[in-house]
Coordinates of C-alpha atoms and ligand atoms in Angstrom, one line a residue:
M1 CA -21.6 10.7 16.4
S2 CA -22.4 9.4 12.9
D3 CA -19.9 7.4 10.9
K4 CA -19.6 10.1 8.2
K5 CA -16.2 11.0 7.0
T6 CA -15.0 14.5 7.9
A7 CA -13.6 16.9 5.3
L8 CA -12.0 20.3 6.2
V9 CA -12.0 22.9 3.4
T10 CA -10.0 26.0 4.2
G11 CA -11.3 29.3 2.7
G12 CA -14.6 27.5 2.1
S13 CA -16.8 30.6 2.4
R14 CA -16.8 31.6 -1.3
G15 CA -15.5 30.9 -4.8
I16 CA -13.7 27.6 -5.4
G17 CA -13.7 26.6 -1.7
R18 CA -17.5 27.1 -1.5
A19 CA -17.9 24.9 -4.6
I20 CA -15.7 22.2 -3.1
A21 CA -17.6 22.3 0.2
L22 CA -20.9 21.9 -1.6
K23 CA -19.6 19.1 -3.7
L24 CA -18.1 17.1 -0.8
A25 CA -21.2 17.6 1.3
A26 CA -23.3 16.3 -1.6
E27 CA -21.1 13.2 -1.7
G28 CA -21.8 12.5 2.0
Y29 CA -19.0 14.1 3.8
R30 CA -19.4 16.1 7.0
V31 CA -17.8 19.4 5.9
V32 CA -16.0 21.8 8.1
I33 CA -15.9 25.2 6.4
N34 CA -12.9 27.4 7.5
C35 CA -12.7 31.1 6.7
S36 CA -10.9 34.1 8.2
G37 CA -12.7 37.1 9.8
N38 CA -16.4 37.5 9.2
T39 CA -18.3 34.2 9.1
E40 CA -21.4 35.4 7.4
R41 CA -20.6 33.9 4.0
A42 CA -19.4 30.6 5.5
E43 CA -22.7 30.4 7.4
Q44 CA -24.6 30.9 4.1
V45 CA -22.7 27.9 2.6
K46 CA -23.5 25.9 5.7
V47 CA -27.2 26.7 5.3
E48 CA -27.1 25.8 1.6
I49 CA -25.5 22.4 2.5
E50 CA -28.1 21.8 5.2
K51 CA -31.0 22.7 2.8
N52 CA -29.6 19.9 0.5
G53 CA -29.7 17.4 3.4
G54 CA -25.9 17.6 4.2
E55 CA -23.9 18.4 7.3
A56 CA -21.6 21.4 7.7
H57 CA -19.9 23.3 10.5
V58 CA -18.1 26.7 10.4
R59 CA -14.7 27.3 12.0
A60 CA -13.1 30.7 11.6
W61 CA -9.4 31.2 12.0
D62 CA -6.4 32.6 10.0
V63 CA -4.6 29.6 8.6
S64 CA -1.3 31.6 8.5
S65 CA -1.2 31.4 12.3
Y66 CA 0.5 28.2 13.4
A67 CA -0.8 28.5 17.0
D68 CA -4.4 29.2 15.9
T69 CA -4.3 26.3 13.4
E70 CA -3.1 24.0 16.1
T71 CA -5.9 25.0 18.5
A72 CA -8.6 24.9 15.8
M73 CA -7.6 21.6 14.3
K74 CA -7.3 19.8 17.7
E75 CA -10.8 21.0 18.5
I76 CA -12.1 19.8 15.1
I77 CA -10.6 16.3 15.5
K78 CA -11.8 16.1 19.1
S79 CA -15.4 17.2 18.0
F80 CA -15.8 14.9 15.0
G81 CA -13.5 12.0 15.9
S82 CA -11.6 11.8 12.6
L83 CA -10.2 13.9 9.8
D84 CA -10.4 12.1 6.5
V85 CA -10.0 14.9 3.9
L86 CA -8.1 18.2 4.0
I87 CA -8.4 20.7 1.2
N88 CA -6.0 23.6 1.4
N89 CA -7.9 26.1 -0.6
A90 CA -7.5 29.4 1.4
G91 CA -5.5 31.8 -0.7
I92 CA -4.9 35.5 -1.4
T93 CA -3.3 37.8 -4.0
R94 CA -1.4 41.0 -3.5
D95 CA -0.3 41.7 -7.1
G96 CA 2.3 44.1 -8.2
L97 CA 5.4 44.3 -10.4
L98 CA 8.7 43.2 -8.8
M99 CA 10.2 46.7 -8.6
Q100 CA 7.1 48.0 -6.7
M101 CA 6.3 44.9 -4.6
K102 CA 6.3 45.7 -0.9
E103 CA 8.0 43.3 1.5
A104 CA 4.7 43.0 3.5
D105 CA 2.8 41.9 0.4
F106 CA 5.4 39.3 -0.4
D107 CA 5.4 38.0 3.2
R108 CA 1.6 38.0 3.6
V109 CA 1.0 36.0 0.4
L110 CA 3.6 33.4 1.3
D111 CA 2.2 33.3 4.9
V112 CA -1.4 32.5 3.9
N113 CA -0.9 30.5 0.7
L114 CA 2.2 28.4 1.6
K115 CA 2.7 28.5 5.3
G116 CA -1.1 28.1 5.8
A117 CA -0.9 24.8 3.9
F118 CA 2.0 23.7 6.0
N119 CA 0.2 24.5 9.2
T120 CA -2.9 22.5 8.4
I121 CA -1.0 19.5 7.0
R122 CA 1.2 19.5 10.1
F123 CA -1.8 18.9 12.4
A124 CA -4.0 16.9 10.0
S125 CA -1.2 14.4 9.2
R126 CA -0.8 13.5 12.9
Q127 CA -4.4 12.3 12.9
M128 CA -4.3 10.8 9.4
L129 CA -1.1 8.8 10.4
K130 CA -3.0 7.3 13.3
Q131 CA -6.0 6.5 11.1
R132 CA -3.6 5.1 8.4
A133 CA -5.8 6.8 5.9
G134 CA -6.3 10.3 4.6
R135 CA -6.6 12.5 1.5
I136 CA -5.0 15.9 1.1
V137 CA -5.5 18.2 -1.8
N138 CA -3.6 21.6 -2.1
L139 CA -4.7 24.4 -4.4
S140 CA -1.8 25.5 -6.6
S141 CA -2.2 27.5 -9.8
V142 CA -1.0 27.4 -13.5
V143 CA 1.1 30.4 -12.7
A144 CA 3.2 28.1 -10.5
L145 CA 4.2 26.3 -13.7
R146 CA 4.3 29.3 -16.1
G147 CA 5.1 32.3 -14.0
N148 CA 3.1 35.5 -14.4
A149 CA 4.3 39.1 -14.5
G150 CA 2.9 41.0 -11.6
Q151 CA 2.4 37.9 -9.5
L152 CA 5.9 37.1 -8.3
N153 CA 4.8 36.5 -4.7
Y154 CA 1.6 34.6 -5.6
S155 CA 3.4 32.3 -8.2
A156 CA 6.2 31.6 -5.8
S157 CA 3.7 30.6 -3.1
K158 CA 1.9 28.3 -5.5
A159 CA 5.1 26.8 -6.8
G160 CA 6.0 26.2 -3.2
I161 CA 2.7 24.3 -2.8
I162 CA 3.9 21.9 -5.5
G163 CA 7.2 21.1 -3.7
L164 CA 5.3 20.8 -0.4
T165 CA 2.8 18.5 -2.0
K166 CA 5.4 16.1 -3.4
S167 CA 7.4 16.0 -0.2
A168 CA 4.4 15.4 2.0
A169 CA 3.2 12.7 -0.5
K170 CA 6.5 10.9 -0.1
E171 CA 6.5 11.1 3.7
L172 CA 2.9 10.0 4.1
A173 CA 2.4 7.4 1.4
S174 CA 3.4 4.4 3.5
R175 CA 0.4 5.0 5.7
G176 CA -2.1 5.2 3.0
I177 CA -2.3 9.0 2.8
T178 CA -2.4 10.6 -0.6
V179 CA -1.3 14.3 -1.2
N180 CA -2.0 15.9 -4.5
A181 CA -2.2 19.4 -6.0
V182 CA -4.8 20.9 -8.3
A183 CA -3.7 23.8 -10.4
P184 CA -6.6 25.9 -11.7
G185 CA -6.2 28.2 -14.6
F186 CA -8.4 31.3 -14.9
I187 CA -11.5 30.6 -12.8
E188 CA -14.5 33.0 -12.5
T189 CA -14.5 33.9 -8.8
E190 CA -14.3 37.1 -6.7
M191 CA -10.5 36.7 -6.8
T192 CA -10.4 37.2 -10.6
E193 CA -13.5 39.5 -10.8
V194 CA -11.3 42.5 -9.8
L195 CA -9.1 42.2 -12.9
S196 CA -9.7 44.6 -15.8
D197 CA -11.7 43.5 -18.8
E198 CA -8.4 43.9 -20.8
V199 CA -6.5 41.4 -18.6
K200 CA -9.5 39.0 -18.7
E201 CA -9.7 39.1 -22.5
E202 CA -5.9 38.6 -22.8
S203 CA -6.1 35.6 -20.5
R204 CA -9.1 34.1 -22.4
K205 CA -7.0 34.2 -25.6
N206 CA -4.5 31.9 -23.9
I207 CA -7.1 29.3 -23.0
P208 CA -7.4 26.6 -25.7
L209 CA -11.0 25.7 -24.6
G210 CA -11.8 29.3 -25.1
R211 CA -13.6 30.1 -21.8
M212 CA -12.8 30.9 -18.2
G213 CA -13.4 28.0 -15.8
Q214 CA -16.1 27.7 -13.2
A215 CA -15.5 26.9 -9.5
E216 CA -17.5 23.7 -10.1
D217 CA -14.9 22.6 -12.7
V218 CA -12.2 22.7 -10.0
A219 CA -14.5 21.1 -7.3
A220 CA -15.1 18.1 -9.6
A221 CA -11.4 17.4 -9.9
V222 CA -10.9 17.8 -6.1
A223 CA -13.8 15.5 -5.4
W224 CA -12.3 12.9 -7.7
L225 CA -8.8 13.1 -6.1
V226 CA -10.3 12.4 -2.7
S227 CA -12.4 9.5 -3.9
D228 CA -11.6 5.8 -3.8
S229 CA -11.1 5.9 -7.6
A230 CA -8.0 8.0 -7.1
A231 CA -6.5 5.8 -4.3
Y232 CA -3.4 5.0 -6.4
I233 CA -2.6 8.7 -7.3
T234 CA -0.3 10.7 -5.1
G235 CA 2.2 13.6 -5.5
Q236 CA 0.6 14.8 -8.7
V237 CA -0.4 18.2 -10.0
L238 CA -3.7 18.1 -11.9
C239 CA -4.2 21.2 -14.1
V240 CA -7.9 22.3 -14.4
D241 CA -7.3 25.1 -16.8
G242 CA -8.9 24.6 -20.2
G243 CA -5.5 23.6 -21.6
M244 CA -3.7 26.9 -20.5
A245 CA -0.6 25.2 -19.1
M246 CA 0.0 22.9 -22.1
Ligands
LIG1 P1 -11.5 33.8 -3.2 O1 -10.7 35.0 -3.0 O2 -12.8 33.9 -3.9 O3 -11.6 32.9 -1.9 C1 -10.6 32.7 -1.0 C2 -11.0 32.1 0.3 O4 -9.9 32.0 1.2 C3 -12.1 32.9 1.0 O5 -13.0 32.1 1.6 C4 -11.3 33.6 2.1 O6 -12.1 33.9 3.3 C5 -10.2 32.6 2.4 N1 -9.0 33.1 3.1 C6 -8.2 34.1 2.7 N2 -7.3 34.3 3.6 C7 -7.5 33.4 4.6 C8 -6.8 33.1 5.8 N3 -5.7 33.7 6.2 N4 -7.2 32.1 6.6 C9 -8.3 31.4 6.2 N5 -9.0 31.6 5.1 C10 -8.6 32.6 4.3 O7 -10.5 32.8 -4.1 P2 -10.8 31.7 -5.2 O8 -10.7 32.3 -6.6 O9 -12.0 30.9 -4.8 O10 -9.5 30.8 -5.0 C11 -9.4 29.7 -4.2 C12 -8.1 29.0 -4.3 O11 -7.8 28.7 -5.6 C13 -6.9 30.0 -3.8 O12 -5.9 29.3 -3.2 C14 -6.4 30.5 -5.1 O13 -5.1 31.0 -5.0 C15 -6.6 29.3 -6.0 N6 -6.7 29.6 -7.5 C16 -7.7 30.4 -8.0 C17 -7.7 30.7 -9.3 C18 -8.8 31.6 -9.9 O14 -8.7 31.8 -11.1 N7 -9.8 32.0 -9.2 C19 -6.7 30.2 -10.2 C20 -5.7 29.4 -9.6 C21 -5.7 29.1 -8.3

């Protein structure tokens, strides 16, 4: 086994997760790409990384399942010998106004976005504590800070991510593990592609830098937070939003 550091990126098959996987692989990490369901897109990211001379592996499971996360993460740690970086990027939306929101849509968004991050941190931290080193970055959102009509479930899950980040940062700091959150604004991915042109235009008006962000903008911030340069930064929320949350 090489002495490469191992980075796990949940939801790494497309969008922001894909950009993070490519970026970390380019920086020399062995990247484990998690996704749920069909692995075709994740396999494409793996091929792209390998074409660029990097190392990648695909592991499919639903991060909202505690039991499946335990099984998968134990196997990953056993296979690669260490877990140095964990990026909790997997996320979903089930938008709707409060009065119409179905209980199942509230529960599913909280299960994937918030409990999913708890599940992975639960099993990653055990290994990172042994290593006395580790970097965790959780994907929040500007709507965690500002709220958003029609996204009560999603903004609650992303606000929960901030509390979880800060508490985990306090618990793990003494062993050299940092835990931070990145809060993207409006990023051009398949998650936002489905929004109407009207909603996109309205959102663009609220971005001081005047454009939607790219997945690579977020990946750059994540890569910096896991680098040695950010060793003294923990429990923080870094907005990558063109100034939206100011
Ligand atoms: P996306 O929908 O393009 O990708 C989401 C990824 O998560 C996919 O790879 C999908 O397979 C994976 N996923 C979904 N449910 C999963 C589960 N149960 N288990 C494992 N993997 C699962 O989304 P994106 O736009 O790239 O967003 C990535 C992250 O950034 C999300 O957490 C999202 O909430 C957050 N974010 C995005 C934006 C934006 O504008 N796009 C803004 C703020 C925050």
